[in-house]
Amino acid sequence: MAYKKWVIRDADKEKASLLSEKFNIDPFIAFLLVSRGIDDDVAVSDFLNDTTEFTSPFNFADMEEASFTIGDAIDNGDKICVYGDYDCDGVTSTALLVSFLKKEGADVFYYIPDREGEGYGLNKSAIDKIKEDGAELIVTVDNGINSVDEAEYIYSLGMRLVITDHHRLGDTLPRAEAVINPYREENSLEFRDYCGVGVAFKLICAIFEDDIEELMGDYLDLVAVGTIADMVPLRGENRFFVKAGLEILNNRPRPAFRNYEALNKDDMTSNSVAFQICPRINALGRMGDASRAVELLLSDSPDKSIELREKMEYANSLRQETEKQILDDVKSKIAENPSLAEGRVIVIAGSNYHQGVVGIVASHLVGEYAKPVFVIGIDDEGIARGSARSIEGFNIFDAISACSNDLIRFGGHPLAAGVTLNADNIDLFRKHINEYALEKYDIMPSPKLVLDCKISPDYLNFELVDSLSVLEPYGESNPQAVFGVYKMKLIDVQPLKENRHLRLVFEKNGCVIKAVKFGMSSDTIPYKAGDILNLALRVGKNSFNGRNYLSLQIVDMKLASNDDEKYFAEKNAYDKYKLTDKADKSFYPDREVCALLYRFLKSNYGYRLGIDNLYFRLQNKLSYAQLRIALKAFEQAGLIEVTDIITMNKVDQKVSLENTEVLKALRERLSLDS
């Protein structure tokens, strides 16, 4: 994974102290709340309460028209089509509204577009099919706000339309009986960050005004799953939706989630929903038919639910396999042509990459390279479609917009986007978007890990875990707390689960702690016993055989001696040199630097743990540019081979580094004497 800059949250301690006294909460928890922007009486009260005061659904513009239109359709026996989306938010939105309308006696069916064949949102071929199936009213959930042409087409066929969506508005609202969207200026809303299923829930609250408690008991599990999946801020009503929904999932789950061995046997949390339920629901939309996920959520039959869950498990396994195949292919392309990963923005393409997973692959690569990434699949007709993922601080949508002449179509937001272009234009698009990044970002944003605070290892105990429980459920804008524990001496490395994970033992001033690092083996850990490390930890507890055990999970770790500012400045300078050939004399690795580096590599029989880790082992003795250029010179001289690892070659004769191509070119550029 890419090296991250650690940033520690700050908070007004006096304000935290006042809130601690006023609400009778732990001063430490008050500090954490203030550091997260929950810093006034109303915000703290809303956050701590298990109940919430619901915003009236009629504070949404057009809600009265929407409820009348749908109510009249139910009373008149009109056939209603709920038009959803193939992601988890869209699936839960569809299941919620269909289930509610059926209970109200509506003649209702649903339509989920195919990700591969139709793509997101309303399309005319789907509208034709819905018309053939006899629909007189279409109600969208989680889509439709920008479907201006499609809306007109619906009315040209004699049908009517109600739109419920939470995506940002375009310049023109589509024609509809009602358009429900939290971002409309006409709304009387203070809180607007609903997801699609949250908006759908507000709609059924407007239609069924008699007993909101009944609606909450029937549907907040679906609202919780969709809200967690769509990563909207867990503040205000969203926080209540998730807390109440988790209670339903744990105590009276619908057949879809009942006795499901693939899920944790412990109580479900927002994290287990995010990492176990949501990806499985999404998998059906990515790899097959998302309508099966709706069918699963609607099913009252335990036997039918088991059958549908098996299909979901298969789709999830297929998604994982397909994802790995594409990721392996991408990495092999980068190994063959390293320049693909050297730009400020990575644009990489392959034949027939599955569109359902290219976004996930792009996310993996962002995590590894800390750069914006496009992963593009080229079909047999030469049309290229791909997904982009970005890093915080680099607006990928603006970057794509600047290169729109290279594209057929595009869409998205600052951190994620989709593009369609002719395959012949991929190289040109790569060139243009990297030129944009170089022009607009003199220094590329650094990947960051936010720590809630630094604490002593003595405070890692059950009392801390219990006090942190008030922060749950965790999610967007309210992540699980991460603590910095600094200058810990690594004592022992213990492999777990066939060496797929590690338990690490640390000590400081007589305090010994054990922490787990998932996804790291004894072969890949870049540290050894005796190293002094800074740790970023999550704290929890596990239960086994009736006993509780403290759980410390390592989010990140680094040598305590690392100088982050120096690293990012030097790396950015080297990256600019690769793109512009602009260098200064400090880049040149002289004989002393080369000798130092070669001795280190020889004494360690090469290096297997990545160039960044190699740099930090030698940070105070050479610069990042010197390291990279010296390694290239060693490679050109035949001293080493550089792939994923650095391997030493057996050399029988003396070599001249000064005659290597990379050093000769650099000396000429810098006007240095050989």
XYZ file of C-alpha atoms in Angstrom:
674
model
C 0.000 0.000 0.000
C 1.037 3.565 -0.598
C 2.856 5.398 2.161
C 0.541 7.801 3.998
C 1.057 11.055 5.811
C -0.413 10.884 9.303
C -2.582 13.825 10.320
C -3.767 14.181 13.916
C -7.178 15.745 14.498
C -7.298 18.910 16.543
C -10.047 20.146 18.866
C -10.913 23.034 21.128
C -10.175 21.501 24.546
C -12.127 24.155 26.431
C -15.218 23.528 24.329
C -14.787 19.770 24.827
C -14.548 20.263 28.590
C -17.766 22.301 28.684
C -19.630 19.678 26.622
C -18.300 16.915 28.859
C -19.745 18.606 31.930
C -23.027 19.567 30.293
C -23.811 16.131 28.879
C -22.057 14.095 31.574
C -19.846 12.266 29.094
C -16.246 11.136 29.306
C -13.928 14.142 28.654
C -11.978 12.041 26.162
C -15.149 11.229 24.204
C -16.121 14.905 24.281
C -12.705 15.731 22.809
C -13.240 13.173 20.018
C -16.691 14.562 19.249
C -15.419 18.133 19.015
C -12.526 17.034 16.804
C -15.103 15.540 14.395
C -17.088 18.767 14.183
C -19.795 17.696 16.641
C -19.187 20.742 18.780
C -22.417 22.421 19.868
C -25.298 21.475 22.152
C -27.724 20.532 19.381
C -25.193 18.440 17.456
C -24.026 16.574 20.567
C -27.596 15.976 21.744
C -28.619 14.616 18.333
C -25.530 12.416 18.202
C -25.993 10.897 21.646
C -29.755 10.333 21.527
C -31.166 6.971 20.484
C -34.207 8.754 19.063
C -34.419 11.612 16.619
C -36.944 14.179 15.552
C -37.820 13.303 11.984
C -37.961 16.017 9.393
C -41.455 16.095 7.926
C -41.429 14.408 4.519
C -43.496 17.328 3.292
C -40.483 19.591 3.755
C -39.354 18.079 0.457
C -40.613 20.020 -2.526
C -43.234 18.076 -4.554
C -43.754 15.481 -1.801
C -47.468 16.191 -1.608
C -47.805 15.775 -5.378
C -45.801 12.524 -5.236
C -47.962 11.032 -2.472
C -51.191 12.046 -4.248
C -50.004 10.648 -7.582
C -48.976 7.301 -6.112
C -52.027 7.136 -3.848
C -54.363 7.763 -6.782
C -52.576 5.080 -8.818
C -53.095 2.573 -5.995
C -56.782 3.504 -5.624
C -57.403 3.339 -9.387
C -55.606 0.007 -9.837
C -53.015 1.548 -12.173
C -49.960 -0.585 -12.786
C -46.871 0.957 -11.181
C -43.238 0.236 -12.106
C -40.524 1.005 -9.564
C -37.398 1.770 -11.591
C -34.264 1.186 -9.512
C -30.533 0.828 -9.827
C -28.107 -2.083 -9.650
C -26.029 -0.956 -6.666
C -26.812 -1.645 -3.021
C -28.530 1.701 -2.458
C -30.669 1.210 -5.559
C -31.503 -2.388 -4.680
C -32.577 -1.569 -1.107
C -34.556 1.436 -2.390
C -36.382 -0.776 -4.879
C -37.126 -3.501 -2.338
C -38.412 -0.955 0.184
C -40.809 0.801 -2.191
C -42.058 -2.378 -3.886
C -42.683 -4.050 -0.532
C -44.552 -1.009 0.787
C -46.695 -0.599 -2.339
C -47.636 -4.279 -2.311
C -48.767 -3.958 1.306
C -50.885 -0.986 0.257
C -52.553 -3.126 -2.419
C -50.798 -1.645 -5.434
C -50.379 -3.477 -8.732
C -46.605 -3.045 -8.796
C -43.516 -4.528 -10.409
C -39.904 -3.378 -10.604
C -37.217 -2.902 -13.215
C -33.460 -2.842 -12.619
C -31.317 -1.929 -15.655
C -28.453 -4.235 -16.577
C -25.085 -2.688 -15.712
C -23.320 -4.063 -18.777
C -26.027 -3.680 -21.402
C -27.926 -0.593 -20.254
C -25.886 1.279 -17.695
C -27.131 3.645 -15.023
C -30.531 5.306 -15.033
C -33.535 5.472 -17.316
C -33.120 4.378 -20.933
C -35.580 4.248 -23.811
C -35.399 0.503 -24.476
C -36.246 -0.153 -20.823
C -39.089 2.363 -21.014
C -40.473 0.529 -24.062
C -40.437 -2.761 -22.178
C -42.088 -1.193 -19.142
C -44.807 0.192 -21.424
C -45.305 -3.262 -22.955
C -45.732 -4.672 -19.446
C -48.646 -2.331 -18.919
C -47.229 0.294 -16.575
C -49.094 3.569 -16.296
C -46.829 5.159 -13.689
C -43.045 4.882 -13.276
C -41.486 5.790 -9.924
C -37.694 6.023 -9.926
C -35.557 5.366 -6.872
C -31.889 6.397 -6.657
C -31.904 7.708 -10.246
C -33.706 9.892 -12.748
C -32.757 13.419 -11.756
C -30.871 14.045 -15.007
C -33.051 11.937 -17.342
C -34.612 14.889 -19.193
C -34.995 13.206 -22.614
C -36.156 9.916 -21.143
C -38.809 11.687 -19.083
C -40.257 13.289 -22.204
C -40.250 9.886 -23.877
C -42.230 8.399 -20.959
C -44.933 11.047 -21.407
C -44.957 10.584 -25.185
C -45.982 6.958 -24.559
C -48.838 8.017 -22.313
C -47.239 7.105 -18.970
C -46.560 9.333 -15.981
C -43.405 9.714 -13.890
C -42.433 10.390 -10.275
C -38.702 10.855 -9.625
C -37.014 10.165 -6.284
C -33.259 10.622 -6.312
C -30.429 12.019 -4.211
C -27.854 12.797 -6.895
C -26.990 16.383 -7.756
C -29.315 18.290 -10.047
C -28.519 19.303 -13.605
C -29.536 22.570 -15.229
C -33.046 21.331 -16.051
C -35.437 19.213 -14.012
C -37.049 16.365 -15.956
C -40.756 16.477 -16.663
C -42.581 14.592 -13.916
C -45.615 14.661 -11.657
C -43.156 15.195 -8.824
C -39.390 15.384 -8.387
C -38.211 14.454 -4.878
C -34.578 15.343 -4.303
C -32.965 16.680 -1.107
C -30.793 19.111 -3.086
C -33.660 21.073 -4.620
C -33.523 24.698 -3.520
C -37.278 24.679 -2.929
C -36.944 22.192 -0.063
C -37.315 23.315 3.558
C -34.534 21.034 4.781
C -31.613 21.595 7.113
C -30.275 18.068 6.565
C -29.851 17.036 2.936
C -27.367 14.155 2.884
C -29.853 11.335 2.347
C -29.037 8.424 0.078
C -31.542 6.944 -2.383
C -33.162 4.579 0.110
C -33.412 7.393 2.659
C -35.364 9.477 0.136
C -37.573 6.465 -0.686
C -38.293 6.030 3.028
C -39.352 9.676 3.323
C -41.705 9.070 0.380
C -43.484 6.149 2.053
C -43.698 8.188 5.269
C -45.584 10.826 3.271
C -47.943 8.254 1.749
C -48.534 6.351 5.014
C -48.931 9.047 7.639
C -50.857 6.909 10.126
C -48.052 5.025 11.875
C -44.422 5.947 11.217
C -43.348 3.510 13.961
C -44.749 0.637 11.892
C -42.818 1.786 8.833
C -39.609 2.013 10.842
C -40.050 -1.521 12.141
C -40.734 -2.859 8.653
C -38.095 -1.019 6.629
C -35.275 0.586 8.604
C -33.101 -2.530 8.145
C -33.163 -1.833 4.397
C -32.593 1.872 4.971
C -29.585 1.088 7.183
C -27.976 -1.217 4.624
C -28.420 1.260 1.755
C -27.257 4.201 3.873
C -24.076 2.393 4.913
C -23.433 1.212 1.360
C -23.750 4.674 -0.186
C -21.324 6.211 2.323
C -23.438 9.246 3.110
C -22.560 11.027 6.370
C -23.888 9.216 9.446
C -25.269 12.389 10.964
C -28.811 13.500 11.721
C -31.494 11.141 10.480
C -28.928 8.907 8.761
C -27.372 8.068 12.113
C -30.768 7.156 13.549
C -31.628 5.091 10.458
C -28.478 3.019 10.917
C -28.756 2.595 14.703
C -32.375 1.502 14.493
C -31.755 -0.610 11.402
C -28.906 -2.496 13.073
C -31.202 -3.318 15.972
C -33.630 -4.930 13.499
C -30.846 -6.811 11.685
C -29.618 -8.263 14.960
C -32.913 -9.069 16.671
C -35.513 -9.739 14.000
C -33.763 -10.085 10.630
C -35.749 -10.710 7.478
C -35.204 -14.143 5.833
C -32.530 -12.655 3.555
C -30.197 -12.226 6.548
C -31.467 -14.957 8.874
C -29.112 -17.846 9.794
C -26.609 -16.691 7.184
C -23.308 -18.469 7.834
C -21.361 -16.144 5.540
C -22.034 -13.268 7.930
C -20.449 -12.823 11.342
C -22.059 -14.851 14.099
C -21.564 -11.927 16.456
C -23.880 -8.930 16.452
C -23.850 -7.068 13.175
C -22.252 -3.633 13.245
C -22.051 -0.919 10.628
C -18.610 -2.290 9.732
C -19.856 -5.846 9.206
C -22.726 -4.530 7.091
C -20.272 -2.449 5.048
C -17.788 -5.265 4.468
C -20.040 -8.324 4.347
C -23.613 -7.499 3.363
C -23.119 -4.570 0.985
C -20.437 -6.168 -1.242
C -22.580 -9.299 -1.635
C -25.641 -7.317 -2.705
C -23.490 -5.258 -5.043
C -21.975 -8.438 -6.512
C -25.272 -9.456 -8.127
C -25.449 -6.091 -9.874
C -21.802 -6.240 -10.888
C -21.692 -9.809 -12.171
C -25.240 -10.843 -12.946
C -28.777 -9.715 -12.344
C -29.397 -7.185 -9.564
C -33.092 -8.041 -9.645
C -32.124 -11.275 -7.846
C -30.908 -9.125 -4.954
C -34.272 -7.338 -4.858
C -36.010 -10.721 -4.962
C -33.882 -11.876 -2.011
C -34.718 -8.811 0.086
C -38.422 -9.193 -0.703
C -38.601 -12.918 -0.010
C -40.684 -14.177 2.921
C -39.592 -17.777 2.347
C -36.545 -19.083 4.252
C -36.023 -21.813 1.635
C -36.217 -19.368 -1.265
C -33.878 -17.004 0.588
C -31.290 -19.750 0.967
C -31.483 -20.486 -2.767
C -31.083 -16.808 -3.650
C -28.235 -16.356 -1.156
C -26.367 -19.177 -2.860
C -26.671 -17.276 -6.138
C -25.423 -14.156 -4.365
C -22.446 -16.038 -2.903
C -21.598 -17.361 -6.358
C -21.799 -13.865 -7.830
C -19.557 -12.552 -5.061
C -16.981 -15.300 -5.654
C -17.100 -14.607 -9.387
C -16.648 -10.894 -8.671
C -13.570 -11.603 -6.546
C -12.098 -13.907 -9.193
C -12.757 -11.459 -12.037
C -11.343 -8.604 -9.989
C -8.143 -10.580 -9.335
C -7.776 -11.481 -13.017
C -8.013 -7.848 -14.101
C -5.715 -6.673 -11.303
C -3.120 -9.308 -12.256
C -3.356 -8.257 -15.905
C -2.957 -4.579 -15.003
C 0.105 -5.312 -12.863
C 1.685 -7.382 -15.626
C 1.153 -4.466 -18.032
C 2.840 -2.101 -15.575
C 5.722 -4.564 -15.072
C 6.244 -4.690 -18.861
C 5.906 -0.917 -19.222
C 6.702 0.882 -15.919
C 6.032 4.270 -17.516
C 2.302 3.494 -17.264
C 2.555 4.050 -13.516
C 5.006 6.954 -13.589
C 2.586 9.684 -14.637
C 0.615 11.761 -12.192
C -2.523 9.972 -13.352
C -2.497 6.266 -14.227
C -4.552 5.349 -17.304
C -4.452 1.659 -18.130
C -6.590 -0.377 -20.505
C -7.150 -4.001 -21.453
C -9.399 -6.079 -23.661
C -12.897 -6.811 -22.367
C -12.308 -5.842 -18.757
C -15.583 -6.501 -16.949
C -17.318 -3.185 -16.320
C -18.755 -4.422 -13.060
C -15.384 -4.515 -11.334
C -13.116 -1.967 -13.063
C -13.987 0.603 -10.399
C -12.936 -1.778 -7.618
C -9.656 -2.492 -9.425
C -9.067 1.241 -9.805
C -9.590 1.638 -6.044
C -6.987 -1.081 -5.352
C -4.479 0.723 -7.565
C -5.152 4.086 -5.908
C -4.342 2.420 -2.598
C -1.108 1.045 -3.988
C 0.143 4.003 -6.029
C -1.535 6.969 -4.263
C -2.490 8.473 -7.623
C -5.720 8.945 -9.562
C -6.338 5.817 -11.636
C -8.424 4.963 -14.698
C -9.045 1.290 -15.499
C -10.561 0.937 -18.967
C -11.993 -2.072 -20.768
C -11.975 -2.207 -24.576
C -14.773 -4.155 -26.270
C -14.635 -5.969 -29.605
C -15.991 -2.904 -31.448
C -13.146 -0.691 -30.208
C -15.240 1.199 -27.667
C -13.451 1.768 -24.367
C -15.358 2.146 -21.105
C -13.758 2.640 -17.750
C -13.962 3.865 -14.198
C -11.754 6.355 -12.388
C -10.960 6.683 -8.721
C -9.057 9.615 -7.288
C -7.239 10.756 -4.177
C -8.483 13.383 -1.745
C -7.538 16.790 -3.097
C -7.439 15.867 -6.804
C -10.774 16.590 -8.506
C -11.007 13.843 -11.099
C -14.242 15.201 -12.588
C -12.624 18.569 -13.332
C -9.629 16.782 -14.855
C -11.859 14.694 -17.125
C -13.866 17.760 -18.113
C -10.659 19.448 -19.261
C -10.027 16.474 -21.581
C -13.615 16.080 -22.786
C -12.631 16.384 -26.465
C -10.991 12.955 -26.168
C -14.171 11.341 -24.851
C -17.548 10.200 -26.115
C -19.182 10.712 -22.720
C -18.273 10.999 -19.074
C -19.791 11.623 -15.678
C -18.993 11.498 -12.003
C -17.851 13.585 -9.062
C -14.519 14.702 -7.523
C -13.404 11.247 -6.317
C -14.984 8.837 -8.828
C -16.060 8.982 -12.435
C -16.811 6.977 -15.542
C -15.626 7.537 -19.113
C -16.430 6.228 -22.595
C -14.083 6.843 -25.510
C -12.767 5.291 -28.688
C -9.902 2.888 -28.016
C -7.746 4.839 -30.489
C -7.949 7.862 -28.171
C -6.684 6.200 -24.986
C -3.043 7.230 -25.452
C -4.087 10.798 -26.278
C -6.377 10.927 -23.252
C -3.545 9.631 -21.026
C -1.257 12.347 -22.378
C -3.779 15.151 -21.954
C -4.933 14.268 -18.448
C -1.333 14.014 -17.242
C -0.563 17.394 -18.812
C -3.570 18.792 -16.949
C -2.355 17.280 -13.661
C 1.136 18.705 -14.141
C -0.212 22.161 -14.979
C -2.851 22.392 -12.232
C -1.061 20.559 -9.402
C 2.481 21.717 -8.801
C 2.477 19.363 -5.819
C 0.195 16.364 -5.972
C -1.922 15.794 -2.839
C -0.415 13.311 -0.393
C -2.440 10.324 0.798
C -3.399 10.835 4.421
C -4.369 8.762 7.424
C -6.306 10.703 10.046
C -5.516 9.871 13.668
C -7.941 10.896 16.389
C -5.138 11.510 18.863
C -1.859 10.201 20.273
C -2.154 8.081 23.415
C 0.123 6.106 25.705
C 0.003 2.298 25.383
C -1.086 2.173 29.034
C -4.496 3.526 27.995
C -5.217 0.660 25.587
C -7.693 -1.226 27.772
C -11.324 -2.311 28.140
C -12.260 0.976 29.767
C -11.249 2.794 26.581
C -13.198 0.312 24.439
C -16.333 0.739 26.559
C -16.129 4.526 26.463
C -15.753 4.489 22.665
C -19.021 2.578 22.223
C -20.930 5.860 22.376
C -19.460 6.750 18.969
C -21.102 3.772 17.231
C -22.405 3.185 14.628
C -19.371 4.089 12.567
C -19.501 5.247 9.000
C -18.905 8.189 6.691
C -17.996 11.349 8.673
C -17.855 9.211 11.818
C -15.139 6.583 11.292
C -13.930 4.155 13.917
C -11.350 5.918 16.075
C -7.683 5.487 15.139
C -5.041 6.185 17.775
C -1.367 6.971 17.381
C 0.882 5.002 19.723
C 4.429 6.228 19.205
C 7.959 4.920 19.686
C 7.091 1.291 20.389
C 9.885 -1.277 20.245
C 9.091 -4.331 18.111
C 9.812 -7.427 20.208
C 8.390 -10.357 18.254
C 6.664 -11.256 14.976
C 4.177 -14.157 15.158
C 2.544 -15.538 11.970
C -1.210 -16.244 12.049
C -3.569 -18.166 9.728
C -0.901 -19.888 7.601
C 1.180 -16.698 7.637
C -1.553 -14.604 6.018
C -1.665 -12.252 9.021
C 0.675 -11.287 11.856
C 0.534 -10.770 15.589
C 3.192 -8.270 16.610
C 4.494 -7.770 20.135
C 5.664 -4.297 21.204
C 7.112 -2.794 24.363
C 7.598 0.691 25.752
C 8.659 1.598 29.287
C 7.691 -1.847 30.538
C 4.233 -1.827 28.900
C 3.809 -4.750 26.486
C 1.026 -4.852 23.886
C 0.057 -7.328 21.173
C -1.527 -6.118 17.947
C -2.679 -7.809 14.743
C -1.765 -6.688 11.238
C -4.078 -8.257 8.682
C -2.903 -9.075 5.164
C 0.799 -8.997 6.012
C 3.096 -12.025 6.287
C 6.438 -12.575 7.963
C 7.951 -12.403 4.461
C 6.494 -8.996 3.659
C 6.790 -7.084 6.929
C 9.460 -4.409 6.392
C 10.465 -4.298 10.057
C 12.510 -6.481 12.370
C 12.829 -7.049 16.084
C 14.443 -4.042 17.728
C 12.944 -1.473 15.337
C 11.263 1.522 16.990
C 7.884 2.075 15.328
C 4.952 4.444 15.412
C 1.619 2.594 15.286
C -1.848 3.630 14.120
C -4.298 1.377 15.969
C -8.002 0.615 16.207
C -9.145 -0.680 19.582
C -11.929 -3.169 20.271
C -12.704 -6.405 22.046
C -13.409 -9.971 20.967
C -15.355 -12.629 22.853
C -14.421 -16.314 22.977
C -15.688 -19.035 25.304
C -17.355 -16.463 27.507
C -14.249 -14.315 27.934
C -13.458 -10.902 26.490
C -10.106 -10.182 24.876
C -8.649 -6.794 23.982
C -8.314 -6.427 20.215
C -5.676 -4.085 18.790
C -5.674 -3.823 15.010
C -2.789 -2.113 13.220
C -4.091 0.254 10.552
C -0.607 1.476 9.630
C 2.897 1.550 11.063
C 6.166 3.241 10.237
C 9.662 3.710 11.580
C 9.618 6.365 14.284
C 12.589 8.013 12.574
C 10.688 8.656 9.326
C 10.552 12.257 8.152
C 7.277 12.461 6.229
C 7.677 16.043 5.023
C 11.102 15.256 3.584
C 9.822 12.108 1.887
C 6.827 13.708 0.172
C 8.825 16.754 -0.947
C 11.614 14.617 -2.400
C 9.233 12.145 -4.028
C 7.221 14.933 -5.645
C 10.431 16.480 -6.996
C 11.508 13.121 -8.449
C 8.073 12.527 -10.007
C 8.246 15.952 -11.693
C 11.726 15.127 -12.961
C 10.380 11.957 -14.611
C 7.710 14.001 -16.366
C 9.678 17.128 -17.275
C 13.386 16.170 -17.146
C 13.882 19.100 -14.765
C 16.464 18.262 -12.104
C 19.039 19.918 -9.881
C 22.474 18.789 -8.720
C 21.074 17.235 -5.537
C 19.531 14.504 -7.695
C 22.874 13.100 -8.778
C 24.028 10.020 -6.794
C 27.779 10.468 -6.380
C 30.218 7.618 -5.716
C 29.757 7.824 -1.964
C 25.958 7.503 -2.265
C 26.232 4.656 -4.780
C 28.736 2.808 -2.610
C 26.522 3.209 0.460
C 23.458 1.899 -1.355
C 25.288 -1.010 -2.982
C 26.788 -2.122 0.336
C 23.340 -2.085 1.925
C 21.829 -4.144 -0.903
C 24.707 -6.608 -0.902
C 24.553 -7.126 2.858
C 20.786 -7.781 2.621
C 21.039 -9.986 -0.514
C 18.981 -7.422 -2.417
C 15.737 -6.020 -1.071
C 12.256 -7.534 -1.136
C 10.174 -4.970 0.705
C 9.609 -2.090 -1.695
C 11.490 1.023 -2.692
C 9.730 3.290 -0.178
C 10.799 1.044 2.702
C 14.324 0.923 1.303
C 14.313 4.727 1.202
C 13.274 5.028 4.841
C 16.005 2.641 5.941
C 18.482 5.044 4.348
C 16.536 8.322 4.545
C 19.156 10.400 6.311
C 21.923 9.219 3.982
C 20.500 9.904 0.521
C 17.568 11.598 -1.184
C 14.632 9.885 -2.881
C 15.836 10.963 -6.320
C 19.372 9.720 -5.603
C 17.985 6.356 -4.554
C 15.820 5.902 -7.652
C 18.487 7.099 -10.067
C 21.205 4.996 -8.437
C 18.989 1.900 -8.625
C 18.442 2.563 -12.328
C 22.171 2.915 -12.844
C 22.814 -0.365 -10.977
C 20.231 -2.051 -13.175
C 21.739 -0.685 -16.396
C 25.190 -1.801 -15.249
C 23.893 -5.341 -14.664
C 24.473 -5.243 -10.898
C 20.824 -5.810 -9.956
C 17.449 -6.738 -11.395
C 14.416 -4.705 -10.346
C 10.943 -6.230 -10.542
C 8.669 -6.347 -7.515
C 11.878 -7.008 -5.625
C 15.540 -6.053 -6.021
C 17.761 -9.036 -6.814
C 21.568 -8.979 -6.789
C 23.380 -10.292 -9.872
C 26.678 -12.091 -9.788
C 29.249 -9.799 -11.396
C 32.755 -11.068 -12.191
C 34.232 -7.894 -13.580
C 34.406 -4.259 -12.599
C 31.611 -2.049 -13.950
C 31.519 1.685 -14.571
C 28.386 3.307 -13.222
C 29.365 6.644 -14.706
C 28.979 5.164 -18.185
C 25.397 4.060 -17.606
C 22.814 5.782 -19.760
C 20.883 7.295 -16.860
C 23.918 8.919 -15.216
C 25.419 10.148 -18.490
C 22.112 11.781 -19.432
C 21.741 13.371 -15.994
C 25.321 14.712 -16.007
C 24.740 16.247 -19.408
C 21.470 17.817 -18.275
C 23.111 19.238 -15.151
C 26.374 20.192 -16.907
C 28.404 18.110 -14.468
C 31.942 16.948 -15.169
C 32.366 13.165 -15.177
